[in-house]
């Protein structure tokens, strides 16, 4: 489990990005992957909206507009995903709808990781940040359980990734000391 809210959210973003890549390349598994993406997106959004966003708005009332914008982007992604679900997975329309959905989510992730999460780190003390991380993970897993998706709270496929792939994920997550880590150490750092 990630140690704080920022790490937990960013780890979940990386998990979703891996699912997006699989959906682009594993054409025969698209129906199952879209179902998993839908469940994980719902769980992520609910956990942020129930646990993290209210804490940020309370700690720093000037962030209410960014929080509201984040919620709007969650709804936009859900609408785009609904369109994707209704599209034939083997069609060109699916590829177009997938790109539109992924682009919207990436835009949201970029805004969240460059604005909302740094502001959260500034607004709450480290102990509260850890508490929010635990609350985010509990709520996320609770929603996944309700939707029938198993999740241990750890990244889904770290053991099958190469050291280079793990390093790139560690770089995205801004894990310190990553260049000196071996494959197992990178996987452990990404899983925490």
CSV table of C-alpha atoms in Angstrom, one decimal:
chain,number,residue,atom,x,y,z
A,1,UNK,CA,0.0,0.0,0.0
A,2,UNK,CA,1.2,3.5,-0.8
A,3,UNK,CA,2.3,5.5,2.3
A,4,UNK,CA,0.4,8.7,1.6
A,5,UNK,CA,-2.5,10.1,-0.4
A,6,UNK,CA,-0.3,11.6,-3.1
A,7,UNK,CA,1.7,8.3,-3.6
A,8,UNK,CA,-1.5,6.2,-3.5
A,9,UNK,CA,-3.2,8.3,-6.1
A,10,UNK,CA,-0.2,8.5,-8.4
A,11,UNK,CA,0.3,4.7,-8.1
A,12,UNK,CA,-3.3,4.2,-9.2
A,13,UNK,CA,-2.8,6.6,-12.1
A,14,UNK,CA,0.2,4.4,-13.3
A,15,UNK,CA,-2.0,1.3,-12.9
A,16,UNK,CA,-4.6,2.8,-15.1
A,17,UNK,CA,-2.0,3.9,-17.7
A,18,UNK,CA,-0.8,0.3,-17.9
A,19,UNK,CA,-4.4,-0.8,-18.5
A,20,UNK,CA,-4.8,1.8,-21.3
A,21,UNK,CA,-1.7,0.5,-23.0
A,22,UNK,CA,-3.0,-3.1,-22.8
A,23,UNK,CA,-6.3,-2.0,-24.2
A,24,UNK,CA,-4.5,-0.4,-27.2
A,25,UNK,CA,-2.4,-3.5,-27.9
A,26,UNK,CA,-4.5,-6.5,-26.7
A,27,UNK,CA,-7.3,-6.2,-29.1
A,28,UNK,CA,-8.8,-9.7,-28.3
A,29,UNK,CA,-9.1,-8.7,-24.6
A,30,UNK,CA,-10.6,-5.3,-25.1
A,31,UNK,CA,-14.1,-6.1,-23.7
A,32,UNK,CA,-12.6,-7.4,-20.4
A,33,UNK,CA,-10.1,-4.6,-20.2
A,34,UNK,CA,-12.8,-1.9,-20.7
A,35,UNK,CA,-14.8,-3.6,-17.9
A,36,UNK,CA,-11.8,-3.5,-15.6
A,37,UNK,CA,-10.9,0.1,-16.6
A,38,UNK,CA,-14.5,1.1,-15.8
A,39,UNK,CA,-14.5,-0.5,-12.4
A,40,UNK,CA,-11.0,0.9,-11.5
A,41,UNK,CA,-12.0,4.4,-12.8
A,42,UNK,CA,-15.1,4.4,-10.7
A,43,UNK,CA,-13.3,3.2,-7.6
A,44,UNK,CA,-10.5,5.8,-8.1
A,45,UNK,CA,-13.0,8.6,-8.6
A,46,UNK,CA,-15.2,7.7,-5.7
A,47,UNK,CA,-12.2,7.4,-3.4
A,48,UNK,CA,-10.9,10.8,-4.4
A,49,UNK,CA,-14.3,12.5,-4.2
A,50,UNK,CA,-15.2,10.9,-0.8
A,51,UNK,CA,-11.9,11.1,1.0
A,52,UNK,CA,-9.2,13.3,-0.6
A,53,UNK,CA,-11.0,16.2,-2.3
A,54,UNK,CA,-13.1,17.1,0.7
A,55,UNK,CA,-9.9,17.1,2.9
A,56,UNK,CA,-8.2,19.4,0.4
A,57,UNK,CA,-11.1,21.8,0.2
A,58,UNK,CA,-11.4,21.9,4.0
A,59,UNK,CA,-7.6,22.5,4.5
A,60,UNK,CA,-7.4,25.1,1.8
A,61,UNK,CA,-10.7,26.6,0.7
A,62,UNK,CA,-9.1,28.3,-2.3
A,63,UNK,CA,-8.8,24.8,-3.8
A,64,UNK,CA,-12.6,24.3,-4.0
A,65,UNK,CA,-12.7,25.4,-7.7
A,66,UNK,CA,-9.9,22.9,-8.6
A,67,UNK,CA,-11.7,20.2,-6.6
A,68,UNK,CA,-14.9,20.9,-8.5
A,69,UNK,CA,-13.1,20.9,-11.8
A,70,UNK,CA,-11.6,17.5,-10.9
A,71,UNK,CA,-15.0,16.1,-10.2
A,72,UNK,CA,-16.3,17.4,-13.5
A,73,UNK,CA,-13.4,15.7,-15.3
A,74,UNK,CA,-14.3,12.4,-13.5
A,75,UNK,CA,-17.8,12.7,-15.0
A,76,UNK,CA,-16.5,13.5,-18.4
A,77,UNK,CA,-14.2,10.4,-18.3
A,78,UNK,CA,-17.1,8.3,-17.2
A,79,UNK,CA,-19.3,9.6,-20.1
A,80,UNK,CA,-16.4,8.9,-22.6
A,81,UNK,CA,-16.0,5.4,-21.2
A,82,UNK,CA,-19.7,4.8,-21.7
A,83,UNK,CA,-19.3,5.7,-25.3
A,84,UNK,CA,-16.3,3.4,-25.6
A,85,UNK,CA,-18.3,0.5,-24.0
A,86,UNK,CA,-21.0,0.8,-26.7
A,87,UNK,CA,-18.5,0.6,-29.5
A,88,UNK,CA,-17.4,-2.6,-31.3
A,89,UNK,CA,-13.9,-3.4,-29.9
A,90,UNK,CA,-12.6,-4.5,-33.3
A,91,UNK,CA,-13.7,-1.3,-35.1
A,92,UNK,CA,-11.8,1.9,-36.0
A,93,UNK,CA,-14.5,3.8,-34.0
A,94,UNK,CA,-13.3,1.9,-30.9
A,95,UNK,CA,-9.7,3.1,-31.5
A,96,UNK,CA,-11.0,6.7,-31.9
A,97,UNK,CA,-13.2,6.5,-28.8
A,98,UNK,CA,-10.3,4.9,-26.8
A,99,UNK,CA,-7.9,7.7,-27.8
A,100,UNK,CA,-10.5,10.4,-26.8
A,101,UNK,CA,-11.1,8.7,-23.5
A,102,UNK,CA,-7.4,8.1,-22.8
A,103,UNK,CA,-6.5,11.7,-23.8
A,104,UNK,CA,-9.2,13.1,-21.4
A,105,UNK,CA,-7.9,10.9,-18.5
A,106,UNK,CA,-4.3,11.9,-19.2
A,107,UNK,CA,-5.3,15.6,-19.2
A,108,UNK,CA,-7.0,15.1,-15.8
A,109,UNK,CA,-4.0,13.2,-14.4
A,110,UNK,CA,-1.6,15.9,-15.6
A,111,UNK,CA,-3.7,18.6,-13.9
A,112,UNK,CA,-4.1,16.6,-10.8
A,113,UNK,CA,-0.4,15.7,-10.5
A,114,UNK,CA,0.8,19.2,-11.3
A,115,UNK,CA,-1.8,21.2,-9.3
A,116,UNK,CA,-4.1,19.3,-6.9
A,117,UNK,CA,-1.7,16.9,-5.4
A,118,UNK,CA,1.1,19.4,-4.7
A,119,UNK,CA,-1.5,21.7,-3.2
A,120,UNK,CA,-2.7,18.8,-1.0
A,121,UNK,CA,0.9,18.2,0.2
A,122,UNK,CA,1.2,21.9,1.1
A,123,UNK,CA,-2.2,22.0,2.8
A,124,UNK,CA,-2.0,19.1,5.2
A,125,UNK,CA,0.7,17.8,7.5
A,126,UNK,CA,2.5,14.5,6.7
A,127,UNK,CA,0.5,12.5,9.3
A,128,UNK,CA,-2.8,13.7,7.7
A,129,UNK,CA,-1.4,12.9,4.3
A,130,UNK,CA,-0.7,9.3,5.4
A,131,UNK,CA,-4.2,9.0,6.9
A,132,UNK,CA,-5.8,10.2,3.7
A,133,UNK,CA,-3.7,7.7,1.8
A,134,UNK,CA,-5.0,4.9,3.9
A,135,UNK,CA,-8.6,6.2,3.6
A,136,UNK,CA,-8.2,6.5,-0.2
A,137,UNK,CA,-7.0,3.0,-0.5
A,138,UNK,CA,-9.7,1.5,1.8
A,139,UNK,CA,-12.5,3.3,-0.1
A,140,UNK,CA,-11.0,2.4,-3.5
A,141,UNK,CA,-10.8,-1.3,-2.6
A,142,UNK,CA,-14.2,-1.2,-1.0
A,143,UNK,CA,-15.7,0.1,-4.3
A,144,UNK,CA,-13.8,-2.5,-6.3
A,145,UNK,CA,-15.2,-5.2,-4.0
A,146,UNK,CA,-18.7,-3.9,-4.5
A,147,UNK,CA,-18.1,-4.0,-8.3
A,148,UNK,CA,-16.7,-7.6,-8.0
A,149,UNK,CA,-13.1,-6.7,-8.9
A,150,UNK,CA,-10.4,-8.1,-6.7
A,151,UNK,CA,-7.6,-5.8,-5.7
A,152,UNK,CA,-4.9,-6.1,-3.1
A,153,UNK,CA,-3.9,-2.5,-3.2
A,154,UNK,CA,-0.6,-3.3,-4.8
A,155,UNK,CA,0.3,-2.7,-8.5
A,156,UNK,CA,-1.1,-5.5,-10.6
A,157,UNK,CA,1.8,-6.6,-12.8
A,158,UNK,CA,5.0,-5.4,-11.3
A,159,UNK,CA,6.6,-8.8,-11.1
A,160,UNK,CA,6.2,-9.3,-14.9
A,161,UNK,CA,7.8,-6.0,-15.8
A,162,UNK,CA,11.5,-5.6,-16.8
A,163,UNK,CA,13.9,-3.5,-14.7
A,164,UNK,CA,13.7,-0.8,-17.5
A,165,UNK,CA,9.9,-0.7,-17.4
A,166,UNK,CA,10.0,-0.6,-13.6
A,167,UNK,CA,12.6,2.2,-13.7
A,168,UNK,CA,10.3,4.2,-16.1
A,169,UNK,CA,7.4,3.7,-13.7
A,170,UNK,CA,9.6,4.8,-10.8
A,171,UNK,CA,10.6,7.9,-12.7
A,172,UNK,CA,7.0,8.8,-13.4
A,173,UNK,CA,6.3,8.3,-9.6
A,174,UNK,CA,9.4,10.4,-8.8
A,175,UNK,CA,10.8,7.7,-6.5
A,176,UNK,CA,14.2,8.9,-5.1
A,177,UNK,CA,17.3,6.7,-5.5
A,178,UNK,CA,15.7,4.7,-8.4
A,179,UNK,CA,18.8,4.7,-10.5
A,180,UNK,CA,20.7,2.6,-7.9
A,181,UNK,CA,17.8,0.2,-7.4
A,182,UNK,CA,17.7,-3.4,-8.8
A,183,UNK,CA,14.5,-4.8,-10.3
A,184,UNK,CA,13.2,-6.2,-6.9
A,185,UNK,CA,13.9,-2.9,-5.1
A,186,UNK,CA,12.1,-0.9,-7.9
A,187,UNK,CA,9.1,-3.2,-7.7
A,188,UNK,CA,9.0,-2.9,-3.9
A,189,UNK,CA,9.3,0.9,-4.0
A,190,UNK,CA,6.5,1.1,-6.6
A,191,UNK,CA,4.3,-1.2,-4.5
A,192,UNK,CA,4.7,0.9,-1.3
